[in-house]
Coordinates of C-alpha atoms in Angstrom, one line a residue:
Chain A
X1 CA 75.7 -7.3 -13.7
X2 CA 76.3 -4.5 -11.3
X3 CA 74.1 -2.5 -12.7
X4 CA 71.5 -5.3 -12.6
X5 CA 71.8 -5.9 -8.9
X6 CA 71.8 -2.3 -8.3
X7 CA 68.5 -2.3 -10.0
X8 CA 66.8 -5.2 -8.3
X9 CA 67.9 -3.8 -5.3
X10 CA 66.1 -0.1 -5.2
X11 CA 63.2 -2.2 -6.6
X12 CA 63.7 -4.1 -3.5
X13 CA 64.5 -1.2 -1.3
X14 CA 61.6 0.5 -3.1
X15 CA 59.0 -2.9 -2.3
X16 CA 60.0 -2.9 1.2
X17 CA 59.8 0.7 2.2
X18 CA 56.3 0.9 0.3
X19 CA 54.6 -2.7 1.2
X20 CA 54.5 -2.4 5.2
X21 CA 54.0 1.8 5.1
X22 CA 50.5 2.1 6.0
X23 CA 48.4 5.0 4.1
X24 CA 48.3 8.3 5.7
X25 CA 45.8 11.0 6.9
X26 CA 46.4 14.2 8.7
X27 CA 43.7 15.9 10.1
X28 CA 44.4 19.7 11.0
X29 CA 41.3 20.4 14.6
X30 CA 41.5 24.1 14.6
X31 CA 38.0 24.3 15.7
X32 CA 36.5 23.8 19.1
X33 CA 33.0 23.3 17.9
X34 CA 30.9 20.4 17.9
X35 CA 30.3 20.4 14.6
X36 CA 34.0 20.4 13.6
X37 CA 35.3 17.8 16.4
X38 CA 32.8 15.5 15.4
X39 CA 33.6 15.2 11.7
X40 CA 37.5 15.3 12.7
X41 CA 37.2 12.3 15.1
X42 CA 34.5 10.5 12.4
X43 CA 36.7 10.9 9.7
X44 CA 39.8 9.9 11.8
X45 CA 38.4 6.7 13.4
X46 CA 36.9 5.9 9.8
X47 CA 40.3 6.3 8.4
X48 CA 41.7 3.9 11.1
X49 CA 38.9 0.9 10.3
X50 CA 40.0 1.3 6.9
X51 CA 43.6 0.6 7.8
X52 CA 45.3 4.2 7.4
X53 CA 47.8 5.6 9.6
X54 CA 45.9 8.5 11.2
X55 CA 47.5 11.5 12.6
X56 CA 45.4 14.7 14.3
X57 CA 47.2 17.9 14.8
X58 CA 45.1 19.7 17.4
X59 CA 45.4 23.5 17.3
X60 CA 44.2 26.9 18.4
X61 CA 40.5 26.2 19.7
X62 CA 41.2 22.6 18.5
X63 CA 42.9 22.3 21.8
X64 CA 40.2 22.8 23.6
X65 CA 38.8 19.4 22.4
X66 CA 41.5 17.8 24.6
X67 CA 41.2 19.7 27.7
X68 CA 39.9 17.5 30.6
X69 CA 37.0 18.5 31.5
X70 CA 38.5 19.2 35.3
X71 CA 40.7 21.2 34.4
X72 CA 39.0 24.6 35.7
X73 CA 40.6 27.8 34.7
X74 CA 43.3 27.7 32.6
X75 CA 46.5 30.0 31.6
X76 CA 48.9 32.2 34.4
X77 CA 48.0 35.1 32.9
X78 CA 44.5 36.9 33.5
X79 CA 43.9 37.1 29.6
X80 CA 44.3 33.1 29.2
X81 CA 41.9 32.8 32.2
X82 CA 38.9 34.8 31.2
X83 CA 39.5 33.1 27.6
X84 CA 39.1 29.7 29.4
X85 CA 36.4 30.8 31.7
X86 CA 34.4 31.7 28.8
X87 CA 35.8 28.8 26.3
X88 CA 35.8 26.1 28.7
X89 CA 36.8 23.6 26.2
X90 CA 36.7 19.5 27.0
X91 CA 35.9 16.4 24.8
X92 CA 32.1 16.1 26.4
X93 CA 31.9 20.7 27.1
X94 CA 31.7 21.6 23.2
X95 CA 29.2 23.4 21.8
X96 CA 27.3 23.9 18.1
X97 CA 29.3 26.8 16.3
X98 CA 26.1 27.5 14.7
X99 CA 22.5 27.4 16.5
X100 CA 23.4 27.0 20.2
X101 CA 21.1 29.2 21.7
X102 CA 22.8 29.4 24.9
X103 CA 23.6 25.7 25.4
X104 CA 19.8 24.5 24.0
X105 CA 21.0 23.6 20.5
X106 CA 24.1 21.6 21.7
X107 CA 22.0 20.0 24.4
X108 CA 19.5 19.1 21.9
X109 CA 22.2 17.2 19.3
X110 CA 24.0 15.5 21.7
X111 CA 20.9 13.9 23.2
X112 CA 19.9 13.4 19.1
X113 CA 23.0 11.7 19.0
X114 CA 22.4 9.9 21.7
X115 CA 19.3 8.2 20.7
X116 CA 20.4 7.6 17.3
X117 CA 23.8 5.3 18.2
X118 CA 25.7 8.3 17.0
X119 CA 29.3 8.2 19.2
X120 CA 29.8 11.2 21.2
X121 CA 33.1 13.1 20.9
X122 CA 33.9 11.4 24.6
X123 CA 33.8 8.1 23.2
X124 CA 35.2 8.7 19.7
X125 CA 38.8 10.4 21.5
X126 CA 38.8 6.9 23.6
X127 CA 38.2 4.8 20.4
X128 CA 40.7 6.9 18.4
X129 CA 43.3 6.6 21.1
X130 CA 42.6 3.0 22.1
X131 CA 42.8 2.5 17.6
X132 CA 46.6 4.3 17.7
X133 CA 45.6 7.2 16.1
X134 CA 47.9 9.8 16.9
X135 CA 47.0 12.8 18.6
X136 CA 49.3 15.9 18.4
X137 CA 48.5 19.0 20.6
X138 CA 50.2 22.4 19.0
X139 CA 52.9 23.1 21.2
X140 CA 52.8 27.0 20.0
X141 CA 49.2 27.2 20.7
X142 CA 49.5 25.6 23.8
X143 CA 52.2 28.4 24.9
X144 CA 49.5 31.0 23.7
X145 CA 46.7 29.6 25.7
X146 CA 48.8 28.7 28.5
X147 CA 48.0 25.2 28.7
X148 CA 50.5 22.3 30.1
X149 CA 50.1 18.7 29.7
X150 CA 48.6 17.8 32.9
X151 CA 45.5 20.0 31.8
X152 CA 45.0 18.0 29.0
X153 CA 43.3 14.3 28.7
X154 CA 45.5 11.2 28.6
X155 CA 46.9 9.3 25.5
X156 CA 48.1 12.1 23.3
X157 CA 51.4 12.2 22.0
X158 CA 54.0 14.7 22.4
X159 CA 53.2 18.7 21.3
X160 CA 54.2 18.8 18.2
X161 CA 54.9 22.2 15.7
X162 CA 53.5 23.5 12.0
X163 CA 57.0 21.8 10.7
X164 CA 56.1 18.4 11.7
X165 CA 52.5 18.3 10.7
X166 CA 53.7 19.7 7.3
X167 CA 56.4 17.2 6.8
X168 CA 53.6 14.4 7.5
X169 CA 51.0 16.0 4.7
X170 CA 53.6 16.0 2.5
X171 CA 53.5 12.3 2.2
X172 CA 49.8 11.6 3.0
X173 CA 47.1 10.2 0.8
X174 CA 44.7 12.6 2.7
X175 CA 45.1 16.1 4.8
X176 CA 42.4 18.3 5.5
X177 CA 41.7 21.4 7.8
X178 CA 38.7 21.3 9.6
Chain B
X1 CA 58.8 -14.3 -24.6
X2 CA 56.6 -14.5 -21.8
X3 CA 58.3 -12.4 -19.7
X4 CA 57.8 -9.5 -22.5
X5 CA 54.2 -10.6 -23.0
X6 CA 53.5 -10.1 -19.2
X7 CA 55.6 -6.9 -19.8
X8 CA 53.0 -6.0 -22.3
X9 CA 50.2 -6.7 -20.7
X10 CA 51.2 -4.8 -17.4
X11 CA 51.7 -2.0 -19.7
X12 CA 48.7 -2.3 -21.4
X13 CA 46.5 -2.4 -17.9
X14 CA 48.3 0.3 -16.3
X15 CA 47.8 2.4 -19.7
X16 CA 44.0 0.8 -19.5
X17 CA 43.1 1.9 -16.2
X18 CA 45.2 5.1 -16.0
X19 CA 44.6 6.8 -19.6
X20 CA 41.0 6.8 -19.3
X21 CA 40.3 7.8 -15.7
X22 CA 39.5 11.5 -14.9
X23 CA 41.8 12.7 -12.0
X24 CA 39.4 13.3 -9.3
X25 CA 38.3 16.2 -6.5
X26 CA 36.4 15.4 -3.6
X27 CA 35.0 18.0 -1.5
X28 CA 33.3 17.9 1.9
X29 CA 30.8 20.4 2.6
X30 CA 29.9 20.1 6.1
X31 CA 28.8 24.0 6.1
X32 CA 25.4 25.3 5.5
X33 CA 26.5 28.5 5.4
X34 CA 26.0 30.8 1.8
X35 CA 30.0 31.3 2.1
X36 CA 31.1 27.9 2.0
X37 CA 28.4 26.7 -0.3
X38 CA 30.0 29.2 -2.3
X39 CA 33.1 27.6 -2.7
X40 CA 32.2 24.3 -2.3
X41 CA 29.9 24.6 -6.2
X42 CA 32.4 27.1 -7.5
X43 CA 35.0 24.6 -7.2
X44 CA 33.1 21.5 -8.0
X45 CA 31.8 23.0 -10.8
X46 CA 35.4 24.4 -12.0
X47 CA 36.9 21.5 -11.4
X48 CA 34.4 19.9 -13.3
X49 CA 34.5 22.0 -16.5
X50 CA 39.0 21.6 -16.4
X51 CA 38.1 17.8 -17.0
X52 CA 37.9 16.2 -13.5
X53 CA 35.9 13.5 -12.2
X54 CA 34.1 15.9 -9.0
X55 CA 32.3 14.6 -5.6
X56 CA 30.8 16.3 -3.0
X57 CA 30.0 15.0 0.1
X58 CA 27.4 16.9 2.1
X59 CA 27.4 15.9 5.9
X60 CA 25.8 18.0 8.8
X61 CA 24.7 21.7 8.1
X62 CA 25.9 21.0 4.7
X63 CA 23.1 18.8 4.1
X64 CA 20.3 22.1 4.7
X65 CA 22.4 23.2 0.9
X66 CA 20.1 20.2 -0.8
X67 CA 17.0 20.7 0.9
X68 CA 13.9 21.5 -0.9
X69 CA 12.5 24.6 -0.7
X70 CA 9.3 23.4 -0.2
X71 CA 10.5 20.6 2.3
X72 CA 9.2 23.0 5.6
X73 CA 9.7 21.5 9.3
X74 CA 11.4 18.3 8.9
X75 CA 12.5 15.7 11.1
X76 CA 9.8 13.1 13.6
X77 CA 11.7 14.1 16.7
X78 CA 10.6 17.7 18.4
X79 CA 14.6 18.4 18.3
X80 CA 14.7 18.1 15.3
X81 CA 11.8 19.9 14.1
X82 CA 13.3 22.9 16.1
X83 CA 16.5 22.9 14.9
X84 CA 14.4 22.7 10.9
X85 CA 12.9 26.0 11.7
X86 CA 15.8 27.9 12.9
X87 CA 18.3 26.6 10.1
X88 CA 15.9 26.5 7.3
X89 CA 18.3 25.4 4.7
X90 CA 17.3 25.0 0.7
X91 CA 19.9 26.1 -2.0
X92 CA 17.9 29.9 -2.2
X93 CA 18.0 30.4 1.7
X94 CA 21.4 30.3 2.8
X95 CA 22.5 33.3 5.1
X96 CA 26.2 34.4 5.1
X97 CA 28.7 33.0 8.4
X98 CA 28.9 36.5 9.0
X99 CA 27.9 40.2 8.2
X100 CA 24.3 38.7 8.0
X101 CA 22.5 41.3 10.2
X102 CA 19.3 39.5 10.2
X103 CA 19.2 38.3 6.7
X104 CA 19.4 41.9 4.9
X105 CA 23.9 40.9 4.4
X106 CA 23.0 37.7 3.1
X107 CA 20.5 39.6 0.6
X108 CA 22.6 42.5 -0.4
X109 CA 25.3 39.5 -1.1
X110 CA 23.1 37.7 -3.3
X111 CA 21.9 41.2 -4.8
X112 CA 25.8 41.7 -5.3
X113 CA 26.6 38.4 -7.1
X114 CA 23.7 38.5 -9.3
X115 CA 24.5 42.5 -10.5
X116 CA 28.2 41.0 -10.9
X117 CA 26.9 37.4 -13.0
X118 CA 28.1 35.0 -10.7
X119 CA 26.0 32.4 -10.2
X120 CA 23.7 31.8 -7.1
X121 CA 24.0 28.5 -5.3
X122 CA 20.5 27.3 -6.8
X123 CA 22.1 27.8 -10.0
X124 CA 25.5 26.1 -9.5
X125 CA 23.9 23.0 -8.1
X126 CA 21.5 22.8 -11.1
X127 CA 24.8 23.1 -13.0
X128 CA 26.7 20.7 -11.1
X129 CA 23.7 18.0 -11.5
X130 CA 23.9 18.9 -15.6
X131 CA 27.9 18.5 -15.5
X132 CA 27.6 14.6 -14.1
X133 CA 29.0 16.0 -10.7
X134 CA 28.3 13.4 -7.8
X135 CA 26.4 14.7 -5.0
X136 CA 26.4 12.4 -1.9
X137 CA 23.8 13.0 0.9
X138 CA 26.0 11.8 4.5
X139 CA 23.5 8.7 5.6
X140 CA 24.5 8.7 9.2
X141 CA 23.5 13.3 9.5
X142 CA 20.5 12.6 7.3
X143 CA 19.9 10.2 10.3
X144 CA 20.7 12.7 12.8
X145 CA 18.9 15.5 11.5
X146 CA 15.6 13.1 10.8
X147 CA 15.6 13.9 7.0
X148 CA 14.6 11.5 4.0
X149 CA 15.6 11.6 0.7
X150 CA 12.0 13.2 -0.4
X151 CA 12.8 16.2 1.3
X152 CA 15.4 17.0 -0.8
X153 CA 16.3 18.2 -4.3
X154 CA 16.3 16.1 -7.2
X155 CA 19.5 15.0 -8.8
X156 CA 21.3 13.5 -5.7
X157 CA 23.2 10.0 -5.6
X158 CA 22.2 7.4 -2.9
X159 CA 23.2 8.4 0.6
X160 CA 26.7 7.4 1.9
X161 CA 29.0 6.9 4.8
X162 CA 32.5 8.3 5.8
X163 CA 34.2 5.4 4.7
X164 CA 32.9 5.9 1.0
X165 CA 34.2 9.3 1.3
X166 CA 37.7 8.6 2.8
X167 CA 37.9 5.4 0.0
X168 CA 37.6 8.0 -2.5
X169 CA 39.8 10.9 -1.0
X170 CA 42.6 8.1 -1.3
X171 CA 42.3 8.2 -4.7
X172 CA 41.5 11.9 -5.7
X173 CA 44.3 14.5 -6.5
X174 CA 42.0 17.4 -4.7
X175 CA 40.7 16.7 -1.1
X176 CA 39.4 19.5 0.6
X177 CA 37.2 20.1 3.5
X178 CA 35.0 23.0 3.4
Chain C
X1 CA 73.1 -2.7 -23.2
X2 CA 70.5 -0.8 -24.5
X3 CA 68.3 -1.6 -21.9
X4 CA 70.8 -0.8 -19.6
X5 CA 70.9 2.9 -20.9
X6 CA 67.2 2.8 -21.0
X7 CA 66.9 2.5 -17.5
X8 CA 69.9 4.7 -17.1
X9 CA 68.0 7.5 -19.1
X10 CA 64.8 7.0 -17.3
X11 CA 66.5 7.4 -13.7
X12 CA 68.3 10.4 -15.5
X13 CA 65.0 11.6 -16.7
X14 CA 63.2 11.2 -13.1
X15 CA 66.1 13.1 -11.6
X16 CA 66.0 16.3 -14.1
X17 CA 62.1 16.2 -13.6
X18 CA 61.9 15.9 -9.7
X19 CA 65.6 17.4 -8.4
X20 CA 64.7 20.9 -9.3
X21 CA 61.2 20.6 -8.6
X22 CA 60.0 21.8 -5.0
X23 CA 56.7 20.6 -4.0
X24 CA 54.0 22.3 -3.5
X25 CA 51.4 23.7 -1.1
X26 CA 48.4 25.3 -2.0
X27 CA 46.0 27.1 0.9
X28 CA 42.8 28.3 -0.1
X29 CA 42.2 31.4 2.4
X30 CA 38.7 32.2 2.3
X31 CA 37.8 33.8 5.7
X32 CA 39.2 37.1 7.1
X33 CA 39.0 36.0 10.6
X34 CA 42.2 36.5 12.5
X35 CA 41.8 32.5 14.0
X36 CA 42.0 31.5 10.3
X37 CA 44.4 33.6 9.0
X38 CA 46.8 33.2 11.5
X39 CA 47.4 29.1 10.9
X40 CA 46.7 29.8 6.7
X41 CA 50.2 32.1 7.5
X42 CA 51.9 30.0 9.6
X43 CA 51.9 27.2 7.6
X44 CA 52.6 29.1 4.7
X45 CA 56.1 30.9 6.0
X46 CA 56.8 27.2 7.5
X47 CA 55.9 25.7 4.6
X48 CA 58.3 27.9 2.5
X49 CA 60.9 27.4 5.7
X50 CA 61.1 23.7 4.9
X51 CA 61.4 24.2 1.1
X52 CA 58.1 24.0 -0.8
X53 CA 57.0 26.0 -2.8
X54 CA 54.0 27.7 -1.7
X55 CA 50.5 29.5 -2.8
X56 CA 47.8 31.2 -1.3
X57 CA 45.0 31.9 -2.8
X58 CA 42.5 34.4 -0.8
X59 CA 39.3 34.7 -1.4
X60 CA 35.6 35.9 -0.5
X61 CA 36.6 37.1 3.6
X62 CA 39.7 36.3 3.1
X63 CA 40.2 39.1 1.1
X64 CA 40.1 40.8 3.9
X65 CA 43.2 39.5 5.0
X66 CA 45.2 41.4 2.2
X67 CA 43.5 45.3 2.3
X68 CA 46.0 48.8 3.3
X69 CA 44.9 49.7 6.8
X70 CA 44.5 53.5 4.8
X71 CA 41.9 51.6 2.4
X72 CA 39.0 53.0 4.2
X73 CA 35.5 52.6 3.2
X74 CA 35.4 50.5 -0.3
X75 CA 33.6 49.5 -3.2
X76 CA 31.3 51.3 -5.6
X77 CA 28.2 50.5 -4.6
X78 CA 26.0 51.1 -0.9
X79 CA 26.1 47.6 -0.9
X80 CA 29.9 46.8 -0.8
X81 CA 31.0 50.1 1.1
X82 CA 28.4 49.2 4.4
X83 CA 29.9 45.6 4.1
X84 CA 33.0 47.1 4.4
X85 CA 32.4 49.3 6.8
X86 CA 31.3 46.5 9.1
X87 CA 34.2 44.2 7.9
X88 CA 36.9 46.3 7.4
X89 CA 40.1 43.5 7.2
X90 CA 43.5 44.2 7.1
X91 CA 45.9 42.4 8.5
X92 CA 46.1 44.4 12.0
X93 CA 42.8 44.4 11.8
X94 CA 41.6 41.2 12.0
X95 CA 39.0 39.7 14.7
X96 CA 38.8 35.9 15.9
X97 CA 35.3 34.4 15.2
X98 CA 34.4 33.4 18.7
X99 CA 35.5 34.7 21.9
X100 CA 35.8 38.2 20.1
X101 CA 33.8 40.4 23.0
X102 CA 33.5 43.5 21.2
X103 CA 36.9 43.3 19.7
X104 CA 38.5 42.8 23.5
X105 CA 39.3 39.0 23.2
X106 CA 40.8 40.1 19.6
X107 CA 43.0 42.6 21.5
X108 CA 43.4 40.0 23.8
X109 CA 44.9 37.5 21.7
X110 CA 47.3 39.6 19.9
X111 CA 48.5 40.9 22.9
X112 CA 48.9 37.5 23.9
X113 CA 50.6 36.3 20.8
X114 CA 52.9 39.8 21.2
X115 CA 54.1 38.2 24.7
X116 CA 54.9 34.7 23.6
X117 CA 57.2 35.6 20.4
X118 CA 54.2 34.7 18.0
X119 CA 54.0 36.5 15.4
X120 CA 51.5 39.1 13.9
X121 CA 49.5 38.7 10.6
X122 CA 50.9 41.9 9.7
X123 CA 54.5 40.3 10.2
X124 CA 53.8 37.0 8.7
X125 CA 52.3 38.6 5.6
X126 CA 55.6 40.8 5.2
X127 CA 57.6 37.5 6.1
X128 CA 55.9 35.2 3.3
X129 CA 56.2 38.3 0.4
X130 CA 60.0 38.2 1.8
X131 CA 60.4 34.2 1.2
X132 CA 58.7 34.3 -2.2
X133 CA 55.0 32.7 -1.5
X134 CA 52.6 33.9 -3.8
X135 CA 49.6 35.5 -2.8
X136 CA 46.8 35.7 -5.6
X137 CA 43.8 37.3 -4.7
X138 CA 40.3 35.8 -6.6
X139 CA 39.6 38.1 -8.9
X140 CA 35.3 37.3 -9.1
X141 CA 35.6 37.8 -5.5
X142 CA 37.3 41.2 -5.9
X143 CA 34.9 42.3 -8.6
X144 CA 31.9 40.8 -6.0
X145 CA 33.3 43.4 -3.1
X146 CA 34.2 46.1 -5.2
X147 CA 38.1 46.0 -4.3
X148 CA 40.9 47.1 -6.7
X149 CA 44.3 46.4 -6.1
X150 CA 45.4 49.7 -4.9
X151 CA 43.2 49.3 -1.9
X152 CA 45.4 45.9 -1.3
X153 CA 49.2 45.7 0.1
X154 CA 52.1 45.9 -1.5
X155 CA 53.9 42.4 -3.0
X156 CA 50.7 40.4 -4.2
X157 CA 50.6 38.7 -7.3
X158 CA 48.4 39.2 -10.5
X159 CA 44.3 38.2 -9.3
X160 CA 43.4 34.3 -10.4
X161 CA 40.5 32.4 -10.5
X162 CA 39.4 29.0 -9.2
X163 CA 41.1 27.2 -12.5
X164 CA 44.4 28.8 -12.1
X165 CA 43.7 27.6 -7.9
X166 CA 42.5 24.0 -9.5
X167 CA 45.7 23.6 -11.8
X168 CA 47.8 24.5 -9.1
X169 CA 46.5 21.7 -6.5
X170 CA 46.3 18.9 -9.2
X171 CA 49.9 18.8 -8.8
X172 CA 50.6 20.2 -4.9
X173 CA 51.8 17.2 -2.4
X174 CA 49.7 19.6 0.5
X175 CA 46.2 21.0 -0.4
X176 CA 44.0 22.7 2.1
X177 CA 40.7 24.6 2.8
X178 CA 41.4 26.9 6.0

């Protein structure tokens, strides 16, 4: 009989561990370009309306998605700056990684965008944080870069390392790298 | 006894709906670039040929992979007519991400493969439509890019959104994002 | 009583399967820039760090990644060794794929990285050879660029192709494109 209630209870345990736990997705944003932070926040929003549990791990140039866009010149150090002057970064700054032809190219798809209901990375970063999707800026990264906090755009979540966004793939449905 | 027959049957539909369902890959190819449409039909077609139920979902510059050769300047919108002439797309004129010096990389790598058998991308898509793989044009970058189904190869399945490709990335043992 | 030990034996069963078993992560490293090779490393080493059992399988650029600094020009043909000469890889030789100025924002970056206690390709490779991760380079891709494995570094594993890369991510818990 002990054996019995030990049973029903890990299938109870097992029920209510597994019943209320959403589905996950982890989205790894290593890119700043357009083209990447526009499938990254599709995707994530997408997953969201379907009822997952989305996380995005922003790093490297992926942080450069959440810079605001008055943020200036970024980094103490004279390397960080010329990389921002040049990489300016912000949700509604990126450009094409392919095709940009000084600006033109990027210009041209956002106004496509635009005109055919398409949500620009702007709105998508509001939807996704206004949906509770999670938004984790690489605290490494951010040391490399020399970016702080108040550089970045409201509603993320705390930095966050490789260790955490690992131990979250490990028990989603979905992960990519984009 | 109805305890075991509802036993049985549960049995019987897990072993129903598990035995004969193919574990399944999903790849997104949102490159249009000769090394990641590489991958993406090596692995589809792999994948394919070890017994697994393969789709590939081609979004953005992805979609210039299934374009006709013949399809020319596509697109109503003078954007997008521009943007058709500098990214010309088609499985045969894919350039290499880098090392493409004006085209003559991208030839000497196609040179290369075809001294060295491996298939070109015209090849591996022809194979991929022969093996049953699925091959989903992204409805909403089709939009975008102001492309129809007529300017593109044969052999495709009906256009679809994000959430058909995230419904099926729940499911599949391989997600990857290419 | 007998189901009793049937239930005893399965729960024996899942244990001897699963206790000895790490999971698994699979990265598929397929570009030789240092801005990808850098995370594929990182969460390799902290992957391995937190107890999986890891593989990376490099490939096409990526290749790159895993060729002797002494390897100088390679390949047999004209075709391979200029490719080479204009993509010569190694691991302290890697360049980011934007921002790269003529290899100063490269320099830049690692000099960076040196500063904040990140560290190298060079020392994450020797790092993930120390922990155990497998490194299997493609072997069509090798044959495609003309490298043999005394032109690569020390500690790799025997060259696999996409099935062995396939089989392996069938069963991984993390599997991703970088």
């Amino acid at each position: 009989m002990s054996t019995t209630s030990d049973a029903e209870a890990a299938v109870e345990a097992a029920a209510q561990s597994e019943t209320p736990q959403k589905e996950k997705m982890v989205l790894i944003a290593a890119s700043g370009d357009l083209d990447k932070a526009w499938p990254v926040l599709i995707l994530a929003t997408t997953g969201a309306a379907y009822g997952m549990d989305v996380t995005v791990f922003f790093t490297f140039w992926g942080l450069g998605i959440l810079k605001r866009p008055d943020a200036g010149i970024t980094g103490d150090d004279y390397r960080q700056k010329l990389m921002s002057l040049f990489k300016k970064g912000s949700p509604d700054g990126l450009q094409l990684s392919t095709m940009n032809f000084g600006g033109l190219g990027s210009k041209f798809m956002k106004d496509l965008a635009d005109d055919k209901k398409v949500a620009s990375v702007q709105e998508l970063l509001e939807l996704a944080i206004g949906m509770g999707i999670k938004l984790w800026p690489c605290q490494m990264t951010m040391d490399l870069m020399g970016l702080d906090r108040s550089q970045m755009i409201d509603g993320l979540d705390e930095p966050a390392g490789a260790g955490s966004a690992i131990s979250l793939m490990k028990e989603a449905s979905i992960s990519l790298f984009i």
